[in-house]
Every structure is written in structure tokens, then in C-alpha cells.
Coordinates of C-alpha atoms in Angstrom, one line a residue:
K12 CA 0.1 0.1 0.0
T13 CA 1.3 3.6 -0.7
S14 CA 0.0 7.0 0.3
S15 CA 0.4 10.4 -1.3
T16 CA 0.8 13.3 1.2
P17 CA -0.9 16.6 -0.2
A18 CA 1.4 19.2 -1.2
N19 CA 1.4 22.1 0.9
P20 CA -0.1 25.2 -0.8
L21 CA 1.8 28.5 -1.6
H22 CA 0.9 31.3 0.7
F23 CA 0.7 35.0 -0.6
L24 CA 3.6 36.1 1.3
D25 CA 5.7 33.2 -0.2
Y26 CA 5.3 35.0 -3.8
W27 CA 5.8 38.4 -2.1
R28 CA 9.5 37.1 -0.8
I29 CA 10.1 35.8 -4.4
I30 CA 9.1 39.1 -5.8
R31 CA 11.5 41.0 -3.3
I32 CA 14.3 38.4 -4.1
R33 CA 13.8 39.0 -8.1
K34 CA 12.8 42.4 -7.9
T35 CA 15.9 43.6 -10.0
V36 CA 15.1 41.0 -12.6
I37 CA 11.6 41.9 -12.8
L38 CA 12.2 45.6 -13.0
A39 CA 14.7 44.9 -15.7
V40 CA 12.3 42.9 -18.1
W41 CA 9.3 45.2 -17.5
L42 CA 11.6 48.4 -18.6
L43 CA 13.0 46.3 -21.5
V44 CA 9.2 45.7 -22.8
V45 CA 8.2 49.1 -22.2
L46 CA 11.2 50.6 -24.1
T47 CA 10.8 48.1 -26.9
T48 CA 7.1 48.8 -27.4
T49 CA 7.7 52.6 -27.2
A50 CA 10.6 52.2 -29.8
V51 CA 8.6 50.1 -32.2
T52 CA 5.3 52.2 -32.0
F53 CA 7.4 55.4 -32.8
V54 CA 9.1 53.7 -35.6
L55 CA 6.1 52.2 -37.2
P56 CA 4.2 54.3 -39.6
K57 CA 0.7 55.7 -38.9
T58 CA -2.2 53.5 -40.1
F59 CA -5.6 54.6 -40.7
R60 CA -8.8 52.7 -41.0
S61 CA -11.9 53.8 -43.0
T62 CA -15.2 51.9 -42.5
A63 CA -18.2 51.9 -45.0
R64 CA -21.2 50.5 -43.3
I65 CA -23.8 48.9 -45.8
E66 CA -27.3 47.5 -45.2
V67 CA -27.8 44.2 -46.8
K68 CA -30.9 42.3 -47.2
K69 CA -31.9 39.2 -48.6
D70 CA -33.4 38.8 -52.1
I71 CA -36.8 38.7 -51.0
T72 CA -39.3 41.6 -52.0
D73 CA -40.7 44.1 -49.9
I74 CA -44.1 44.1 -51.2
P75 CA -46.6 41.2 -51.3
E76 CA -47.1 39.4 -54.3
L77 CA -50.1 40.9 -56.5
G78 CA -53.0 38.9 -55.7
G79 CA -51.1 37.0 -52.8
A80 CA -50.2 37.2 -49.3
Q81 CA -46.8 38.6 -48.0
A82 CA -44.2 36.1 -47.6
Q83 CA -42.4 35.8 -44.3
A84 CA -38.7 35.5 -44.6
A85 CA -37.1 32.6 -42.6
F86 CA -33.9 33.3 -40.6
D87 CA -30.8 32.2 -42.3
P88 CA -27.7 31.8 -40.0
Y89 CA -25.2 31.5 -43.0
F90 CA -26.4 34.4 -44.9
M91 CA -24.3 37.1 -43.6
A92 CA -21.2 34.9 -43.6
T93 CA -21.9 34.1 -47.2
E94 CA -22.1 37.8 -48.0
F95 CA -18.6 38.4 -46.4
D96 CA -16.9 35.8 -48.6
K97 CA -18.7 37.5 -51.6
I98 CA -17.4 40.8 -50.6
Q99 CA -13.8 39.3 -50.5
S100 CA -14.2 37.5 -53.7
T101 CA -12.5 38.3 -56.9
S102 CA -15.9 39.4 -58.7
I103 CA -15.9 42.3 -56.3
L104 CA -12.1 43.3 -55.6
Y105 CA -10.9 42.9 -59.1
P106 CA -13.3 45.7 -60.5
V107 CA -12.3 47.8 -57.4
I108 CA -8.4 47.1 -58.3
Q109 CA -8.9 48.0 -61.8
E110 CA -10.9 51.0 -61.5
L111 CA -8.8 52.5 -58.7
D112 CA -5.5 51.4 -60.7
L113 CA -4.0 49.8 -57.4
T114 CA -1.7 47.7 -59.5
K115 CA 0.5 50.6 -60.0
R116 CA -0.3 52.8 -56.9
W117 CA 0.8 50.0 -54.8
A118 CA 3.9 48.8 -56.8
P119 CA 6.4 51.0 -55.1
R120 CA 5.5 49.4 -51.9
L121 CA 7.0 45.9 -52.8
N122 CA 9.7 47.9 -55.0
E123 CA 8.0 46.6 -58.1
T124 CA 7.0 48.5 -61.5
I125 CA 3.5 47.2 -61.6
L126 CA 1.7 44.5 -59.8
T127 CA -0.2 41.7 -61.3
L128 CA -3.9 41.6 -60.4
Q129 CA -3.6 38.5 -58.2
Q130 CA -0.6 40.1 -56.3
T131 CA -2.9 43.3 -55.6
Y132 CA -5.8 41.1 -54.8
R133 CA -3.8 39.3 -52.1
L134 CA -2.3 42.6 -50.7
L135 CA -5.9 44.1 -50.8
L136 CA -7.1 41.0 -48.8
N137 CA -4.4 42.1 -45.9
Y138 CA -5.9 45.4 -45.7
L139 CA -9.4 44.4 -45.7
D140 CA -11.6 43.7 -42.7
V141 CA -15.4 42.5 -43.0
R142 CA -17.5 42.2 -40.1
Q143 CA -21.2 42.2 -39.1
A144 CA -22.4 45.0 -36.6
R145 CA -23.6 43.2 -33.5
N146 CA -27.5 42.2 -33.8
T147 CA -28.2 43.9 -37.2
S148 CA -28.2 43.5 -40.7
L149 CA -25.4 45.9 -41.3
I150 CA -22.1 45.0 -42.5
D151 CA -18.8 47.1 -41.7
I152 CA -16.1 47.0 -44.5
S153 CA -12.9 48.3 -43.0
V154 CA -9.7 49.2 -45.1
Y155 CA -6.4 49.9 -43.4
S156 CA -3.8 52.1 -45.1
E157 CA -1.2 54.7 -44.3
D158 CA -3.2 57.3 -46.2
P159 CA -6.8 58.0 -44.8
D160 CA -8.3 59.2 -48.2
E161 CA -7.0 56.0 -49.8
A162 CA -8.6 53.9 -47.2
A163 CA -11.8 55.9 -47.5
E164 CA -11.8 55.6 -51.3
I165 CA -11.2 51.8 -51.1
S166 CA -13.9 51.2 -48.5
N167 CA -16.6 53.2 -50.3
K168 CA -15.6 51.7 -53.8
I169 CA -15.9 48.1 -52.4
A170 CA -19.3 48.9 -51.0
D171 CA -20.4 50.7 -54.2
E172 CA -19.0 47.8 -56.1
Y173 CA -20.7 45.3 -54.0
R174 CA -24.0 47.0 -54.3
K175 CA -23.6 46.9 -58.3
W176 CA -23.0 43.5 -58.2
R177 CA -26.0 42.6 -56.0
E178 CA -28.0 44.6 -58.3
L179 CA -26.7 43.0 -61.6
S180 CA -26.9 39.8 -60.1
R181 CA -30.7 40.3 -59.2
S182 CA -31.3 41.9 -62.5
R183 CA -30.0 39.1 -64.3
Q184 CA -32.1 36.6 -62.4
A185 CA -35.3 38.9 -62.9
Q186 CA -34.7 39.3 -66.7
S187 CA -34.3 35.6 -66.7
G188 CA -37.8 35.0 -65.0
I189 CA -39.2 37.9 -66.9
Q190 CA -38.3 36.3 -70.3
V191 CA -39.6 32.9 -69.2
L192 CA -42.9 34.5 -68.0
S193 CA -43.1 36.5 -71.3
K194 CA -42.9 33.5 -73.1
N195 CA -45.3 31.5 -70.9
L196 CA -47.9 34.3 -71.1
D197 CA -47.6 34.5 -74.8
E198 CA -48.2 30.9 -75.1
Q199 CA -51.3 31.2 -72.8
T200 CA -52.7 34.0 -74.7
V201 CA -52.8 31.8 -78.0
E202 CA -54.4 28.9 -76.1
V203 CA -56.9 31.4 -74.6
E204 CA -57.4 32.8 -78.1
R205 CA -57.9 29.3 -79.7
L206 CA -60.2 28.3 -77.0
Q207 CA -62.5 31.6 -77.2
K208 CA -62.8 30.9 -80.9
E209 CA -64.0 27.3 -80.2
V210 CA -66.5 28.7 -77.7
D211 CA -68.1 31.4 -79.9
A212 CA -68.3 28.6 -82.7
L213 CA -70.2 26.3 -80.4
R214 CA -72.4 28.9 -79.3
A215 CA -73.4 30.1 -82.7
E216 CA -73.6 26.5 -83.9
N217 CA -76.0 25.4 -81.1
K218 CA -77.9 28.6 -80.9
I219 CA -77.2 29.2 -77.2
P220 CA -79.3 32.2 -75.9
D221 CA -77.5 35.3 -74.3
S222 CA -79.2 34.4 -70.6
L223 CA -76.9 31.2 -70.6
L224 CA -73.5 33.2 -71.1
N225 CA -73.1 33.7 -67.3
S226 CA -74.5 30.4 -66.0
S227 CA -73.1 26.9 -65.7
G228 CA -75.7 25.3 -68.3
Y229 CA -77.3 23.3 -65.4
Q230 CA -79.9 26.1 -65.1
Q231 CA -81.4 26.0 -68.4
A232 CA -81.3 22.0 -68.4
S233 CA -83.1 22.1 -64.9
I234 CA -85.8 24.3 -66.4
E235 CA -86.5 22.1 -69.2
R236 CA -86.4 19.2 -67.0
E237 CA -89.0 21.0 -64.8
R238 CA -91.2 21.7 -67.9
V239 CA -91.0 18.0 -68.7
S240 CA -91.9 16.9 -65.6
A241 CA -94.9 19.2 -65.7
L242 CA -96.0 17.8 -68.9
A243 CA -95.7 14.4 -67.3
Q244 CA -97.8 15.1 -64.1
E245 CA -100.4 16.6 -66.6
L246 CA -100.4 13.5 -68.7
T247 CA -101.0 11.4 -65.6
R248 CA -104.0 13.5 -64.7
A249 CA -105.3 13.2 -68.2
E250 CA -105.1 9.5 -68.3
S251 CA -106.8 9.3 -64.7
E252 CA -109.5 11.5 -66.3
L253 CA -109.8 9.3 -69.5
V254 CA -110.2 6.2 -67.3
F255 CA -112.8 7.9 -65.0
Y256 CA -115.0 9.2 -67.9
R257 CA -114.5 6.1 -70.1
T258 CA -115.5 3.8 -67.2
K259 CA -118.7 5.7 -66.6
L260 CA -119.6 5.7 -70.3
E261 CA -119.1 1.9 -70.5
E262 CA -121.1 1.1 -67.3
L263 CA -123.9 3.4 -68.4
N264 CA -124.1 1.8 -71.9
K265 CA -124.3 -1.7 -70.1
L266 CA -127.7 -0.7 -68.6
D267 CA -131.2 -0.6 -70.2
R268 CA -133.1 2.6 -70.9
R269 CA -135.0 2.6 -67.8
S270 CA -131.8 2.0 -65.7
Q271 CA -130.0 4.7 -67.6
R272 CA -132.4 7.3 -66.6
N273 CA -132.1 6.4 -63.0
A274 CA -128.3 5.9 -63.0
V275 CA -127.5 8.8 -65.1
L276 CA -127.9 11.5 -62.1
T277 CA -125.6 9.5 -60.0
V278 CA -123.2 9.2 -62.8
V279 CA -123.4 13.0 -63.6
P280 CA -124.4 14.7 -60.3
S281 CA -123.8 18.2 -61.6
E282 CA -126.8 17.8 -64.1
Q283 CA -129.7 20.3 -63.4
L284 CA -132.2 19.8 -66.1
L285 CA -133.0 16.1 -65.7
P286 CA -134.2 16.6 -62.1
T287 CA -136.7 19.3 -63.1
L288 CA -137.9 17.2 -66.2
Y289 CA -138.1 14.1 -63.7
A290 CA -140.4 16.5 -61.3
N291 CA -142.5 17.7 -64.2
L292 CA -143.0 14.2 -65.7
Y293 CA -143.8 12.9 -62.1
D294 CA -146.4 15.8 -61.8
I295 CA -147.8 15.1 -64.9
E296 CA -148.3 11.4 -64.4
Q297 CA -150.1 12.2 -61.4
Q298 CA -152.4 14.4 -63.1
I299 CA -153.1 11.7 -65.8
A300 CA -153.8 9.2 -62.9
T301 CA -156.4 11.9 -61.3
L302 CA -158.1 12.6 -64.7
A303 CA -158.3 9.0 -65.8
K304 CA -161.0 8.5 -63.0
D305 CA -163.2 11.1 -64.3
Y306 CA -162.4 11.3 -68.1
S307 CA -161.9 8.8 -71.0
G308 CA -158.6 8.8 -73.0
E309 CA -160.4 10.7 -75.8
H310 CA -161.3 13.7 -73.6
P311 CA -159.6 17.0 -74.3
Q312 CA -157.9 17.4 -70.8
M313 CA -156.8 13.6 -71.0
E314 CA -155.4 14.5 -74.5
R315 CA -153.6 17.6 -73.4
A316 CA -152.2 15.7 -70.4
M317 CA -151.1 12.9 -72.6
E318 CA -149.6 15.2 -75.1
L319 CA -147.7 16.9 -72.3
R320 CA -146.3 13.6 -70.9
S321 CA -145.1 12.6 -74.3
R322 CA -143.4 15.9 -74.7
I323 CA -141.5 15.7 -71.1
D324 CA -140.7 12.2 -72.0
R325 CA -139.0 13.2 -75.4
Q326 CA -137.2 16.0 -73.6
I327 CA -135.7 13.5 -71.1
E328 CA -134.7 11.4 -73.8
E329 CA -133.0 14.2 -75.7
R330 CA -131.4 15.3 -72.7
L331 CA -130.0 11.6 -71.9
D332 CA -128.9 11.4 -75.6
G333 CA -127.1 14.6 -75.0
I334 CA -125.4 13.6 -71.6
F335 CA -124.3 10.2 -73.5
A336 CA -122.9 12.4 -76.4
G337 CA -121.0 14.6 -74.0
L338 CA -119.5 11.7 -72.2
S339 CA -118.4 10.2 -75.5
N340 CA -117.0 13.7 -76.7
Q341 CA -115.4 14.0 -73.2
V342 CA -113.8 10.7 -73.6
V343 CA -112.5 11.1 -77.2
S344 CA -111.2 14.6 -76.2
L345 CA -109.3 13.2 -73.3
D346 CA -108.1 10.4 -75.4
T347 CA -106.7 12.8 -78.0
R348 CA -105.3 15.0 -75.1
V349 CA -103.5 12.1 -73.8
V350 CA -102.0 11.2 -77.3
K351 CA -100.8 14.9 -77.5
L352 CA -99.3 14.9 -74.0
V353 CA -97.6 11.6 -74.6
E354 CA -95.9 13.1 -77.8
A355 CA -95.1 16.6 -75.8
V356 CA -93.5 14.5 -73.0
E357 CA -91.4 12.4 -75.4
T358 CA -90.3 15.4 -77.5
G359 CA -89.5 17.2 -74.3
R360 CA -87.1 14.3 -73.1
A361 CA -85.6 14.0 -76.3
E362 CA -84.8 17.8 -76.3
V363 CA -83.5 17.6 -72.8
A364 CA -81.2 14.8 -73.7
D365 CA -80.2 17.0 -77.1
S366 CA -79.7 20.1 -74.9
A367 CA -77.6 18.2 -72.3
S368 CA -75.4 17.2 -75.1
R369 CA -75.1 20.3 -76.9
Y370 CA -74.7 22.5 -73.9
G371 CA -72.5 20.1 -72.0
T372 CA -69.8 20.2 -75.0
Y373 CA -70.2 24.1 -75.0
F374 CA -70.0 24.7 -71.2
Q375 CA -67.3 22.1 -71.0
K376 CA -65.2 24.1 -73.5
K377 CA -66.2 27.3 -71.6
R378 CA -64.8 26.0 -68.3
D379 CA -61.7 25.2 -70.1
L380 CA -61.6 28.8 -71.4
E381 CA -62.0 30.3 -67.9
N382 CA -59.3 27.9 -66.3
Q383 CA -56.8 29.0 -68.9
Q384 CA -57.7 32.7 -68.6
R385 CA -57.1 32.2 -64.9
I386 CA -53.9 30.7 -65.4
R387 CA -53.0 33.7 -67.8
D388 CA -54.0 36.1 -65.4
A389 CA -51.7 34.7 -62.8
I390 CA -49.0 34.6 -65.3
L391 CA -49.5 38.3 -65.9
L392 CA -49.8 39.2 -62.1
R393 CA -46.5 37.3 -61.5
L394 CA -44.7 39.1 -64.4
L395 CA -45.8 42.5 -63.0
H396 CA -44.6 41.3 -59.7
V397 CA -41.2 40.3 -60.8
Q398 CA -40.7 43.8 -62.9
V399 CA -41.6 45.8 -59.8
D400 CA -39.6 43.8 -57.7
A401 CA -36.5 44.1 -59.8
Q402 CA -36.6 47.7 -59.3
I403 CA -36.3 47.5 -55.7
P404 CA -32.6 47.7 -54.2
T405 CA -31.8 45.1 -51.7
T406 CA -28.4 46.8 -50.7
S407 CA -27.6 50.4 -49.5
I408 CA -24.9 52.3 -48.1
V409 CA -25.6 53.5 -44.8
E410 CA -22.6 55.4 -43.9
T411 CA -18.6 56.0 -44.1
I412 CA -16.7 56.1 -40.8
N413 CA -13.1 57.3 -40.9
R414 CA -10.7 56.7 -38.0

């Protein structure tokens, strides 16, 4: 078994004793560092920093799409880092070097007559510092130089070149989108015109009224079906009446004349003349029976009474014949009406089927036309949105800070 003894911790007084013992060495080292730093500081040339602060936004429009809702921009943690690399890329810095002629201006620093573009680019990267202002969408482009004016000129030029590059990239992308949308819009317009001609031709061919232009076609089909349904109901009622009157006539024809006289009032309860004639016949028969007790058949009163009875009896017979003729005519009329209604119902059903076929083709083409028109309108709205959005800048120079 082994055991370890804990080390005794050093006390502050132990450090103080060491400092007192080594104070000469410590003081000498401190003086050497201070003097060296001071000398180097005075020997080094002065360096100035100029910072151009720019505001950078993602390529998302500030206005909502025409006919749509405003899209919410999602947070992108890599956006700013990506923009830092873009600012320090050759696409941005090469134009800055060429426009400011830095290849010649910086050549004496390296004892050269002229620097290459790549050498100047690497030298500029050493003088360039790109950072993000904390908790903002601002980017600070800082350039260090012995000449403060040169630092400000380069930082502002980099910011301006980056802005131009963003606008150019966005403009190229927008122009590509505009070309594609314009091509699709032209194709869609041609398709709409073709369908419009087909719809107009079908309308003229089928003689579709103006009242149906803004309807779906089902309204007119429903009206025609209701008309056919009404005709069918009327046909049912006519057939019922035909069976009713035909049955009456057939049953009356089965009876003898006396039974017909008794039954006709039951069959035709609305008859008003026969009851009067029956009452008159009953009265005259009563009168004849009374006269027969006192007079013979050749007596003038008996002859007048018998003549009156014969006349009333003829009137009853004529009235019965008229009733039977009326029932026969009613049956014939109803039979003719049923035939006409059957023809009308069949014709109506054929027209409904034909209209459904003709209108179905027309309204299907019309729906296709409306769909293509909506697609064309959507493309047009998108094209207008892209054209407007292309004119809105996403990068702006906020301020320039010289230090």
C-alpha cells in the first residue's frame, strides 16, 4: 500500500518574498518591454482605418405578391457569412483594383514597377476587414492604409461595387424570369384565343341564348326538365280523367234505358235539367192518373195531359242523348289530349337529352377557357410582380466612418 501526502499550498507571502528577491530582474524585464514597445510604436508608420457601413437584405421583395399574401422571410444563419465571402471575392475586388488602378499605386510598396492583379488582390485582402455590426443586418467594410483618403476611397468603392454586383445579379435573375414568364404569357394568350374561338363557334352552332352566357348550363337544363316533369304530371292527370269518364260511359251503356234514366244522375251529379224534367214528368203522371178516374182517353184534358207527358218524355230522352254524347265527346277529347301529351313528353325528353349533349360540350369548353384565362391572369400578375420587384434595391450604403 502506498499513500500520497498533499502538497502544501503556497501562501501570498511566499510570492511576495520571491518578488522581493527577484525584483531587479523583474524591473529590468518590465523596462525592456516598455522601452521596446515605445520604440517600435514610434518607428512604425501611422495606419488609418476607414469603414463603410452597408445594409444588406436577402433577395426577398418588400412588397407582397400581386394577388397573394406577404411571404415571411425565414432566418438564415449562414446568410451574413456568405455575404462576407462574396465581398472578399474576386468578382468584387478585381473591379475595385482595376478602377482605382491599385496595381500601379501599390507597386512601390513592394519595389515593383507594376503588380499583377493577383498580387494586388492578395495585398488588398491583408488590408481588408469585413464584419457584421452586432445584432443588425449591417456589414462594416473596413480598409487599413497609411493614407486616410485612400482607405476611405477603397472602402467606399468596395461597398459601391458590391451594391452594383448585387443589383446586376438580381437584374439578370429577374430578366431571366421575365423572359420565361413573357414566353409563357404569350403561349397562354394563344391558347386562350384558340379556346375563345371554339366557344364562340359552339355558341353560334347550338344557338345558345345570351341568358346562358353567365350560367353553368345546369340552370337551363333544370328548367327544361321541370317543364317535362310538369307535362308528365299533366299526362298522368289526363289519363286518370280518361279512365274515369270512359268507365262511366261503358257502365252506362251496359244498362237498359230505364236504368240509365235512374243512374245518370248518380253518374253526372252536376246535371240540373233532368231533375226538373223528372219532377215535371212525375207531376203530369199524377195529373193523368187523377183525370183517368173522371174522363176517358178521348177527353180533351186527357189528350192535353198525354201530349204534355209525351213532350216531357221526349225532352228527357233528348237530354239523356245529350249527356251520353257529351260523355263520348269527353272521352274522345281526353283520349286526344293524352296522345298529344305523350308526344309532348317524348319530345321534351328528347330535347332535354339533346340540350344536355349540346350544352355539355359548350359549357365544358367554356370551363376550359375560364381555367386558361385564370392561368394567364396569374402569369401576368407574377410578371408584373417580378418587374416591380426588380427595381427595389436590396443593398444600400448607410454611412462611411473614418478613423
